[in-house]
């Protein structure tokens, strides 16, 4: 069932989204060679809990043990932060996070370079972020879920990349993963119609190689089957008659394009 949020619920989600945007900005500012992904996770959890009524959405969600998902290079999503996982110059790091405030969730992800990365990696980040921007631009009143996926897919595939098909974006609200599913592929005017008050996590996962995925033995980390690098950007948005509003980014993003942020899932096929 697709739930329509009240104005009060939307403002609470926007407040959660602001904490989340600040959390991801803080984490991105601390990303450098030599830092462990567990250090980043500790920082995120402490920062989120410093806000009264807020907690990390991921911790305990489907028994996930941490507050962030940290996914490096060929890892797409759901990497588990670890003291043994040390960032290296040239890595790309996807950071996915959720904040729950007064029972309502926001979800966002970004992928950031560690030190100096290859032009190929830079291009993947730029295109994936552009795919999120295109998906959000298509997420307007009267369009359909298929328009979002179509825009994301076009952006990624016209750059020579592939979109992950087995993981999807999702509705979000009092539950972290709600209907509808938001695939990163699709056809215009197909799928559920977008109506005012729908809150959606739009989250392109783009692989430099093929779209196939594998799950590692930790039963969480999802990687590209061919070992190619992958990027992930996500925002939570609300469909509104006055224009779609990004709840997990700076206010000017709605008109000036998307700033770095991101999605999540399991054991279902949400990202
Ligand atoms: Mg997420
Ligand atoms: Mg998500």
PDB file of C-alpha atoms and ligand atoms in Angstrom:
ATOM      1  CA  UNK A   1       0.000   0.000   0.000  1.00  0.00           C
ATOM      2  CA  UNK A   2       1.281   3.464  -0.921  1.00  0.00           C
ATOM      3  CA  UNK A   3       0.835   5.878   1.983  1.00  0.00           C
ATOM      4  CA  UNK A   4       0.195   9.603   1.569  1.00  0.00           C
ATOM      5  CA  UNK A   5       1.856  11.697   4.264  1.00  0.00           C
ATOM      6  CA  UNK A   6       0.268  14.553   6.168  1.00  0.00           C
ATOM      7  CA  UNK A   7       1.878  18.001   6.243  1.00  0.00           C
ATOM      8  CA  UNK A   8       3.047  17.275   9.802  1.00  0.00           C
ATOM      9  CA  UNK A   9       4.643  13.988   8.790  1.00  0.00           C
ATOM     10  CA  UNK A  10       6.389  15.636   5.853  1.00  0.00           C
ATOM     11  CA  UNK A  11       7.866  18.348   8.090  1.00  0.00           C
ATOM     12  CA  UNK A  12       9.136  15.705  10.519  1.00  0.00           C
ATOM     13  CA  UNK A  13      10.723  13.816   7.630  1.00  0.00           C
ATOM     14  CA  UNK A  14      12.276  17.084   6.437  1.00  0.00           C
ATOM     15  CA  UNK A  15      13.742  17.600   9.918  1.00  0.00           C
ATOM     16  CA  UNK A  16      15.142  14.038   9.843  1.00  0.00           C
ATOM     17  CA  UNK A  17      16.446  14.783   6.352  1.00  0.00           C
ATOM     18  CA  UNK A  18      18.308  17.875   7.518  1.00  0.00           C
ATOM     19  CA  UNK A  19      20.064  15.884  10.246  1.00  0.00           C
ATOM     20  CA  UNK A  20      20.887  13.254   7.624  1.00  0.00           C
ATOM     21  CA  UNK A  21      22.243  15.782   5.111  1.00  0.00           C
ATOM     22  CA  UNK A  22      24.472  17.244   7.812  1.00  0.00           C
ATOM     23  CA  UNK A  23      25.596  13.744   8.839  1.00  0.00           C
ATOM     24  CA  UNK A  24      26.648  12.859   5.289  1.00  0.00           C
ATOM     25  CA  UNK A  25      28.408  16.205   4.872  1.00  0.00           C
ATOM     26  CA  UNK A  26      30.299  15.546   8.123  1.00  0.00           C
ATOM     27  CA  UNK A  27      31.262  12.034   7.010  1.00  0.00           C
ATOM     28  CA  UNK A  28      32.347  13.232   3.555  1.00  0.00           C
ATOM     29  CA  UNK A  29      34.574  15.849   5.202  1.00  0.00           C
ATOM     30  CA  UNK A  30      36.353  13.099   7.188  1.00  0.00           C
ATOM     31  CA  UNK A  31      36.975  10.750   4.261  1.00  0.00           C
ATOM     32  CA  UNK A  32      40.706  10.434   3.586  1.00  0.00           C
ATOM     33  CA  UNK A  33      43.318   7.706   3.206  1.00  0.00           C
ATOM     34  CA  UNK A  34      44.058   5.940   6.512  1.00  0.00           C
ATOM     35  CA  UNK A  35      40.593   6.348   8.058  1.00  0.00           C
ATOM     36  CA  UNK A  36      38.632   3.170   8.850  1.00  0.00           C
ATOM     37  CA  UNK A  37      35.009   2.776   7.853  1.00  0.00           C
ATOM     38  CA  UNK A  38      34.222   2.021  11.507  1.00  0.00           C
ATOM     39  CA  UNK A  39      35.580   5.427  12.528  1.00  0.00           C
ATOM     40  CA  UNK A  40      33.163   7.007  10.075  1.00  0.00           C
ATOM     41  CA  UNK A  41      30.317   4.909  11.454  1.00  0.00           C
ATOM     42  CA  UNK A  42      31.093   5.905  15.059  1.00  0.00           C
ATOM     43  CA  UNK A  43      31.127   9.549  14.049  1.00  0.00           C
ATOM     44  CA  UNK A  44      27.792   9.256  12.230  1.00  0.00           C
ATOM     45  CA  UNK A  45      26.042   7.500  15.109  1.00  0.00           C
ATOM     46  CA  UNK A  46      27.302  10.003  17.671  1.00  0.00           C
ATOM     47  CA  UNK A  47      26.261  12.943  15.509  1.00  0.00           C
ATOM     48  CA  UNK A  48      22.769  11.583  14.805  1.00  0.00           C
ATOM     49  CA  UNK A  49      22.107  10.719  18.469  1.00  0.00           C
ATOM     50  CA  UNK A  50      23.212  14.229  19.522  1.00  0.00           C
ATOM     51  CA  UNK A  51      19.833  15.422  18.155  1.00  0.00           C
ATOM     52  CA  UNK A  52      16.977  14.833  20.637  1.00  0.00           C
ATOM     53  CA  UNK A  53      14.558  12.202  19.356  1.00  0.00           C
ATOM     54  CA  UNK A  54      16.822  11.088  16.477  1.00  0.00           C
ATOM     55  CA  UNK A  55      18.426   7.693  15.946  1.00  0.00           C
ATOM     56  CA  UNK A  56      20.204   5.911  13.082  1.00  0.00           C
ATOM     57  CA  UNK A  57      17.573   4.072  11.007  1.00  0.00           C
ATOM     58  CA  UNK A  58      19.906   1.289   9.855  1.00  0.00           C
ATOM     59  CA  UNK A  59      21.113   0.040  13.234  1.00  0.00           C
ATOM     60  CA  UNK A  60      19.033  -3.068  13.895  1.00  0.00           C
ATOM     61  CA  UNK A  61      17.044  -2.768  10.640  1.00  0.00           C
ATOM     62  CA  UNK A  62      16.817  -6.397   9.461  1.00  0.00           C
ATOM     63  CA  UNK A  63      19.542  -6.921  12.135  1.00  0.00           C
ATOM     64  CA  UNK A  64      22.088  -4.718  10.325  1.00  0.00           C
ATOM     65  CA  UNK A  65      24.781  -3.991  12.949  1.00  0.00           C
ATOM     66  CA  UNK A  66      25.847  -0.429  12.087  1.00  0.00           C
ATOM     67  CA  UNK A  67      24.546   3.090  11.427  1.00  0.00           C
ATOM     68  CA  UNK A  68      26.104   3.492   7.963  1.00  0.00           C
ATOM     69  CA  UNK A  69      26.522   1.252   4.974  1.00  0.00           C
ATOM     70  CA  UNK A  70      30.033   1.834   3.625  1.00  0.00           C
ATOM     71  CA  UNK A  71      30.671   0.276   0.216  1.00  0.00           C
ATOM     72  CA  UNK A  72      34.048   0.571  -1.526  1.00  0.00           C
ATOM     73  CA  UNK A  73      34.891   0.377  -5.240  1.00  0.00           C
ATOM     74  CA  UNK A  74      33.243  -2.802  -6.643  1.00  0.00           C
ATOM     75  CA  UNK A  75      30.877  -2.928  -3.642  1.00  0.00           C
ATOM     76  CA  UNK A  76      27.490  -1.496  -4.594  1.00  0.00           C
ATOM     77  CA  UNK A  77      25.589  -1.235  -1.293  1.00  0.00           C
ATOM     78  CA  UNK A  78      25.288  -2.692   2.231  1.00  0.00           C
ATOM     79  CA  UNK A  79      28.998  -2.801   3.081  1.00  0.00           C
ATOM     80  CA  UNK A  80      29.454  -3.169   6.860  1.00  0.00           C
ATOM     81  CA  UNK A  81      31.752  -0.618   8.531  1.00  0.00           C
ATOM     82  CA  UNK A  82      34.831  -2.256  10.068  1.00  0.00           C
ATOM     83  CA  UNK A  83      37.967  -1.229  11.953  1.00  0.00           C
ATOM     84  CA  UNK A  84      39.887  -3.453   9.527  1.00  0.00           C
ATOM     85  CA  UNK A  85      38.644  -1.614   6.470  1.00  0.00           C
ATOM     86  CA  UNK A  86      41.041   1.284   5.895  1.00  0.00           C
ATOM     87  CA  UNK A  87      40.406   3.811   3.132  1.00  0.00           C
ATOM     88  CA  UNK A  88      43.128   3.926   0.476  1.00  0.00           C
ATOM     89  CA  UNK A  89      44.081   6.678  -1.940  1.00  0.00           C
ATOM     90  CA  UNK A  90      42.130   6.132  -5.168  1.00  0.00           C
ATOM     91  CA  UNK A  91      39.129   4.355  -3.599  1.00  0.00           C
ATOM     92  CA  UNK A  92      35.566   5.465  -4.135  1.00  0.00           C
ATOM     93  CA  UNK A  93      33.374   5.146  -1.040  1.00  0.00           C
ATOM     94  CA  UNK A  94      29.580   4.963  -1.090  1.00  0.00           C
ATOM     95  CA  UNK A  95      28.036   6.048   2.193  1.00  0.00           C
ATOM     96  CA  UNK A  96      24.374   5.249   2.803  1.00  0.00           C
ATOM     97  CA  UNK A  97      22.545   6.401   5.935  1.00  0.00           C
ATOM     98  CA  UNK A  98      19.082   6.778   7.396  1.00  0.00           C
ATOM     99  CA  UNK A  99      17.770   8.941  10.238  1.00  0.00           C
ATOM    100  CA  UNK A 100      14.610   8.214  12.211  1.00  0.00           C
ATOM    101  CA  UNK A 101      13.060  11.212  13.996  1.00  0.00           C
ATOM    102  CA  UNK A 102       9.866  10.812  16.021  1.00  0.00           C
ATOM    103  CA  UNK A 103       9.055   7.606  14.178  1.00  0.00           C
ATOM    104  CA  UNK A 104       9.598   8.891  10.640  1.00  0.00           C
ATOM    105  CA  UNK A 105      12.552   8.062   8.405  1.00  0.00           C
ATOM    106  CA  UNK A 106      14.735   9.809   5.830  1.00  0.00           C
ATOM    107  CA  UNK A 107      17.229   7.997   3.584  1.00  0.00           C
ATOM    108  CA  UNK A 108      20.159   9.344   1.583  1.00  0.00           C
ATOM    109  CA  UNK A 109      23.450   8.219   0.054  1.00  0.00           C
ATOM    110  CA  UNK A 110      26.481   9.711  -1.623  1.00  0.00           C
ATOM    111  CA  UNK A 111      29.657   8.379  -3.203  1.00  0.00           C
ATOM    112  CA  UNK A 112      32.881  10.243  -2.530  1.00  0.00           C
ATOM    113  CA  UNK A 113      36.439   9.952  -3.839  1.00  0.00           C
ATOM    114  CA  UNK A 114      39.231   9.030  -1.412  1.00  0.00           C
ATOM    115  CA  UNK A 115      42.266  11.165  -2.221  1.00  0.00           C
ATOM    116  CA  UNK A 116      43.072  11.156  -5.941  1.00  0.00           C
ATOM    117  CA  UNK A 117      40.875   8.899  -8.058  1.00  0.00           C
ATOM    118  CA  UNK A 118      41.089   7.951 -11.736  1.00  0.00           C
ATOM    119  CA  UNK A 119      39.289  10.028 -14.388  1.00  0.00           C
ATOM    120  CA  UNK A 120      37.156   6.912 -14.995  1.00  0.00           C
ATOM    121  CA  UNK A 121      36.013   6.871 -11.372  1.00  0.00           C
ATOM    122  CA  UNK A 122      35.358  10.620 -11.416  1.00  0.00           C
ATOM    123  CA  UNK A 123      33.200  10.186 -14.497  1.00  0.00           C
ATOM    124  CA  UNK A 124      31.186   7.383 -12.881  1.00  0.00           C
ATOM    125  CA  UNK A 125      30.467   9.591  -9.863  1.00  0.00           C
ATOM    126  CA  UNK A 126      29.458  12.508 -12.064  1.00  0.00           C
ATOM    127  CA  UNK A 127      27.156  10.399 -14.227  1.00  0.00           C
ATOM    128  CA  UNK A 128      25.521   8.630 -11.264  1.00  0.00           C
ATOM    129  CA  UNK A 129      24.865  11.909  -9.535  1.00  0.00           C
ATOM    130  CA  UNK A 130      23.417  13.191 -12.802  1.00  0.00           C
ATOM    131  CA  UNK A 131      21.207  10.091 -12.951  1.00  0.00           C
ATOM    132  CA  UNK A 132      19.796  10.951  -9.525  1.00  0.00           C
ATOM    133  CA  UNK A 133      19.178  14.501 -10.696  1.00  0.00           C
ATOM    134  CA  UNK A 134      17.363  13.200 -13.781  1.00  0.00           C
ATOM    135  CA  UNK A 135      15.299  10.784 -11.683  1.00  0.00           C
ATOM    136  CA  UNK A 136      14.242  13.561  -9.309  1.00  0.00           C
ATOM    137  CA  UNK A 137      13.371  15.832 -12.235  1.00  0.00           C
ATOM    138  CA  UNK A 138      11.059  13.089 -13.543  1.00  0.00           C
ATOM    139  CA  UNK A 139       9.482  12.560 -10.104  1.00  0.00           C
ATOM    140  CA  UNK A 140       6.742  15.141 -10.538  1.00  0.00           C
ATOM    141  CA  UNK A 141       3.032  15.189  -9.923  1.00  0.00           C
ATOM    142  CA  UNK A 142       1.148  13.304 -12.641  1.00  0.00           C
ATOM    143  CA  UNK A 143       4.165  11.320 -13.836  1.00  0.00           C
ATOM    144  CA  UNK A 144       4.535   7.640 -13.004  1.00  0.00           C
ATOM    145  CA  UNK A 145       7.156   5.561 -11.227  1.00  0.00           C
ATOM    146  CA  UNK A 146       8.311   4.330 -14.644  1.00  0.00           C
ATOM    147  CA  UNK A 147       9.250   7.887 -15.642  1.00  0.00           C
ATOM    148  CA  UNK A 148      11.753   8.016 -12.778  1.00  0.00           C
ATOM    149  CA  UNK A 149      13.442   4.749 -13.755  1.00  0.00           C
ATOM    150  CA  UNK A 150      13.432   5.697 -17.411  1.00  0.00           C
ATOM    151  CA  UNK A 151      15.258   8.963 -16.688  1.00  0.00           C
ATOM    152  CA  UNK A 152      17.827   7.246 -14.463  1.00  0.00           C
ATOM    153  CA  UNK A 153      18.422   4.446 -16.955  1.00  0.00           C
ATOM    154  CA  UNK A 154      18.794   6.814 -19.917  1.00  0.00           C
ATOM    155  CA  UNK A 155      21.372   8.908 -18.104  1.00  0.00           C
ATOM    156  CA  UNK A 156      23.454   5.914 -17.032  1.00  0.00           C
ATOM    157  CA  UNK A 157      23.237   3.866 -20.210  1.00  0.00           C
ATOM    158  CA  UNK A 158      23.903   6.761 -22.571  1.00  0.00           C
ATOM    159  CA  UNK A 159      27.213   7.167 -20.721  1.00  0.00           C
ATOM    160  CA  UNK A 160      28.044   3.498 -21.342  1.00  0.00           C
ATOM    161  CA  UNK A 161      27.206   2.275 -17.850  1.00  0.00           C
ATOM    162  CA  UNK A 162      24.558  -0.102 -16.511  1.00  0.00           C
ATOM    163  CA  UNK A 163      21.968   0.285 -13.766  1.00  0.00           C
ATOM    164  CA  UNK A 164      21.579  -2.341 -11.054  1.00  0.00           C
ATOM    165  CA  UNK A 165      18.269  -4.120 -11.602  1.00  0.00           C
ATOM    166  CA  UNK A 166      18.000  -6.389  -8.577  1.00  0.00           C
ATOM    167  CA  UNK A 167      17.946  -3.527  -6.047  1.00  0.00           C
ATOM    168  CA  UNK A 168      15.476  -0.671  -6.129  1.00  0.00           C
ATOM    169  CA  UNK A 169      14.479   2.607  -4.500  1.00  0.00           C
ATOM    170  CA  UNK A 170      11.342   2.706  -2.389  1.00  0.00           C
ATOM    171  CA  UNK A 171       8.638   4.589  -0.627  1.00  0.00           C
ATOM    172  CA  UNK A 172       9.584   5.704   2.900  1.00  0.00           C
ATOM    173  CA  UNK A 173       7.808   7.013   5.997  1.00  0.00           C
ATOM    174  CA  UNK A 174       6.923   5.345   9.284  1.00  0.00           C
ATOM    175  CA  UNK A 175       8.555   2.253   7.764  1.00  0.00           C
ATOM    176  CA  UNK A 176      11.978   2.534   6.193  1.00  0.00           C
ATOM    177  CA  UNK A 177      10.924   0.545   3.124  1.00  0.00           C
ATOM    178  CA  UNK A 178       7.403   1.151   1.868  1.00  0.00           C
ATOM    179  CA  UNK A 179       5.562   0.792  -1.405  1.00  0.00           C
ATOM    180  CA  UNK A 180       6.103   1.562  -4.194  1.00  0.00           C
ATOM    181  CA  UNK A 181       9.347   0.040  -5.389  1.00  0.00           C
ATOM    182  CA  UNK A 182      11.315   2.486  -7.571  1.00  0.00           C
ATOM    183  CA  UNK A 183      13.434   0.577 -10.113  1.00  0.00           C
ATOM    184  CA  UNK A 184      16.331   2.385 -11.781  1.00  0.00           C
ATOM    185  CA  UNK A 185      14.973   1.318 -15.161  1.00  0.00           C
ATOM    186  CA  UNK A 186      11.538   1.585 -16.692  1.00  0.00           C
ATOM    187  CA  UNK A 187       9.211   2.957 -19.287  1.00  0.00           C
ATOM    188  CA  UNK A 188       7.480   6.350 -19.280  1.00  0.00           C
ATOM    189  CA  UNK A 189       3.894   6.413 -18.008  1.00  0.00           C
ATOM    190  CA  UNK A 190       4.152   2.914 -16.521  1.00  0.00           C
ATOM    191  CA  UNK A 191       3.764   1.965 -12.891  1.00  0.00           C
ATOM    192  CA  UNK A 192       1.956   3.789 -10.088  1.00  0.00           C
ATOM    193  CA  UNK A 193       1.023   7.422 -10.690  1.00  0.00           C
ATOM    194  CA  UNK A 194       2.817  10.012  -8.540  1.00  0.00           C
ATOM    195  CA  UNK A 195       0.444  11.952  -6.308  1.00  0.00           C
ATOM    196  CA  UNK A 196       0.946  14.734  -3.759  1.00  0.00           C
ATOM    197  CA  UNK A 197       2.160  13.541  -0.372  1.00  0.00           C
ATOM    198  CA  UNK A 198       4.061  10.488  -1.627  1.00  0.00           C
ATOM    199  CA  UNK A 199       7.554  10.292  -0.112  1.00  0.00           C
ATOM    200  CA  UNK A 200      10.113   8.389  -2.158  1.00  0.00           C
ATOM    201  CA  UNK A 201      13.756   7.339  -1.825  1.00  0.00           C
ATOM    202  CA  UNK A 202      15.228   7.615  -5.319  1.00  0.00           C
ATOM    203  CA  UNK A 203      18.581   5.880  -5.543  1.00  0.00           C
ATOM    204  CA  UNK A 204      20.510   5.129  -8.722  1.00  0.00           C
ATOM    205  CA  UNK A 205      23.101   2.371  -8.352  1.00  0.00           C
ATOM    206  CA  UNK A 206      25.287   2.535 -11.454  1.00  0.00           C
ATOM    207  CA  UNK A 207      27.976   0.033 -12.450  1.00  0.00           C
ATOM    208  CA  UNK A 208      30.872   0.828 -14.766  1.00  0.00           C
ATOM    209  CA  UNK A 209      30.479  -2.718 -16.181  1.00  0.00           C
ATOM    210  CA  UNK A 210      27.508  -5.069 -16.323  1.00  0.00           C
ATOM    211  CA  UNK A 211      24.390  -4.872 -14.164  1.00  0.00           C
ATOM    212  CA  UNK A 212      24.778  -8.292 -12.511  1.00  0.00           C
ATOM    213  CA  UNK A 213      25.409  -8.462  -8.778  1.00  0.00           C
ATOM    214  CA  UNK A 214      26.635 -10.936  -6.153  1.00  0.00           C
ATOM    215  CA  UNK A 215      26.266 -11.049  -2.360  1.00  0.00           C
ATOM    216  CA  UNK A 216      29.433 -11.686  -0.317  1.00  0.00           C
ATOM    217  CA  UNK A 217      29.725 -14.336   2.406  1.00  0.00           C
ATOM    218  CA  UNK A 218      28.963 -11.752   5.111  1.00  0.00           C
ATOM    219  CA  UNK A 219      25.417 -11.987   3.631  1.00  0.00           C
ATOM    220  CA  UNK A 220      25.219  -8.195   3.412  1.00  0.00           C
ATOM    221  CA  UNK A 221      27.772  -6.706   1.062  1.00  0.00           C
ATOM    222  CA  UNK A 222      26.548  -6.585  -2.526  1.00  0.00           C
ATOM    223  CA  UNK A 223      29.229  -6.339  -5.232  1.00  0.00           C
ATOM    224  CA  UNK A 224      29.338  -6.148  -9.011  1.00  0.00           C
ATOM    225  CA  UNK A 225      29.575  -9.639 -10.515  1.00  0.00           C
ATOM    226  CA  UNK A 226      32.295  -8.531 -12.944  1.00  0.00           C
ATOM    227  CA  UNK A 227      34.372  -6.614 -10.369  1.00  0.00           C
ATOM    228  CA  UNK A 228      33.735  -3.226 -11.998  1.00  0.00           C
ATOM    229  CA  UNK A 229      33.367  -0.151  -9.801  1.00  0.00           C
ATOM    230  CA  UNK A 230      29.924   1.097  -8.768  1.00  0.00           C
ATOM    231  CA  UNK A 231      28.443   4.336  -7.451  1.00  0.00           C
ATOM    232  CA  UNK A 232      25.282   5.142  -5.486  1.00  0.00           C
ATOM    233  CA  UNK A 233      23.515   8.451  -4.851  1.00  0.00           C
ATOM    234  CA  UNK A 234      20.152   8.834  -3.096  1.00  0.00           C
ATOM    235  CA  UNK A 235      17.714  11.456  -1.898  1.00  0.00           C
ATOM    236  CA  UNK A 236      14.365  11.250  -0.147  1.00  0.00           C
ATOM    237  CA  UNK A 237      11.810  13.493  -1.890  1.00  0.00           C
ATOM    238  CA  UNK A 238       8.160  14.412  -1.461  1.00  0.00           C
ATOM    239  CA  UNK A 239       5.817  14.824  -4.410  1.00  0.00           C
ATOM    240  CA  UNK A 240       4.091  18.196  -4.078  1.00  0.00           C
ATOM    241  CA  UNK A 241       1.846  20.241  -6.378  1.00  0.00           C
ATOM    242  CA  UNK A 242       4.239  23.196  -5.989  1.00  0.00           C
ATOM    243  CA  UNK A 243       7.204  21.097  -7.146  1.00  0.00           C
ATOM    244  CA  UNK A 244       9.018  18.057  -5.886  1.00  0.00           C
ATOM    245  CA  UNK A 245      10.975  18.824  -2.759  1.00  0.00           C
ATOM    246  CA  UNK A 246      14.206  17.138  -1.720  1.00  0.00           C
ATOM    247  CA  UNK A 247      14.003  16.356   2.003  1.00  0.00           C
ATOM    248  CA  UNK A 248      17.627  15.245   2.443  1.00  0.00           C
ATOM    249  CA  UNK A 249      19.541  18.109   0.854  1.00  0.00           C
ATOM    250  CA  UNK A 250      20.020  21.842   0.800  1.00  0.00           C
ATOM    251  CA  UNK A 251      16.974  23.873  -0.163  1.00  0.00           C
ATOM    252  CA  UNK A 252      18.440  25.198  -3.414  1.00  0.00           C
ATOM    253  CA  UNK A 253      18.856  21.659  -4.711  1.00  0.00           C
ATOM    254  CA  UNK A 254      15.249  21.562  -5.836  1.00  0.00           C
ATOM    255  CA  UNK A 255      15.984  24.171  -8.472  1.00  0.00           C
ATOM    256  CA  UNK A 256      19.741  24.006  -8.942  1.00  0.00           C
ATOM    257  CA  UNK A 257      20.388  20.293  -9.177  1.00  0.00           C
ATOM    258  CA  UNK A 258      21.299  17.633  -6.721  1.00  0.00           C
ATOM    259  CA  UNK A 259      23.980  17.739  -4.102  1.00  0.00           C
ATOM    260  CA  UNK A 260      25.676  14.586  -2.904  1.00  0.00           C
ATOM    261  CA  UNK A 261      23.415  12.375  -0.910  1.00  0.00           C
ATOM    262  CA  UNK A 262      21.578   8.648  -1.165  1.00  0.00           C
ATOM    263  CA  UNK A 263      19.198   4.594  -0.676  1.00  0.00           C
ATOM    264  CA  UNK A 264      18.872   1.255   1.204  1.00  0.00           C
ATOM    265  CA  UNK A 265      17.347  -2.361   1.467  1.00  0.00           C
ATOM    266  CA  UNK A 266      17.057  -5.934   2.675  1.00  0.00           C
ATOM    267  CA  UNK A 267      16.253  -8.789   2.940  1.00  0.00           C
ATOM    268  CA  UNK A 268      13.878  -7.734   0.216  1.00  0.00           C
ATOM    269  CA  UNK A 269      15.331  -6.262  -2.941  1.00  0.00           C
ATOM    270  CA  UNK A 270      15.393  -2.635  -1.912  1.00  0.00           C
ATOM    271  CA  UNK A 271      18.754  -0.992  -2.300  1.00  0.00           C
TER     272      UNK A 271
HETATM  273 MG1  LIG B   1      19.779   4.566   1.503  1.00  0.00          MG
HETATM  274 MG1  LIG B   2      16.893   3.757   0.129  1.00  0.00          MG
END
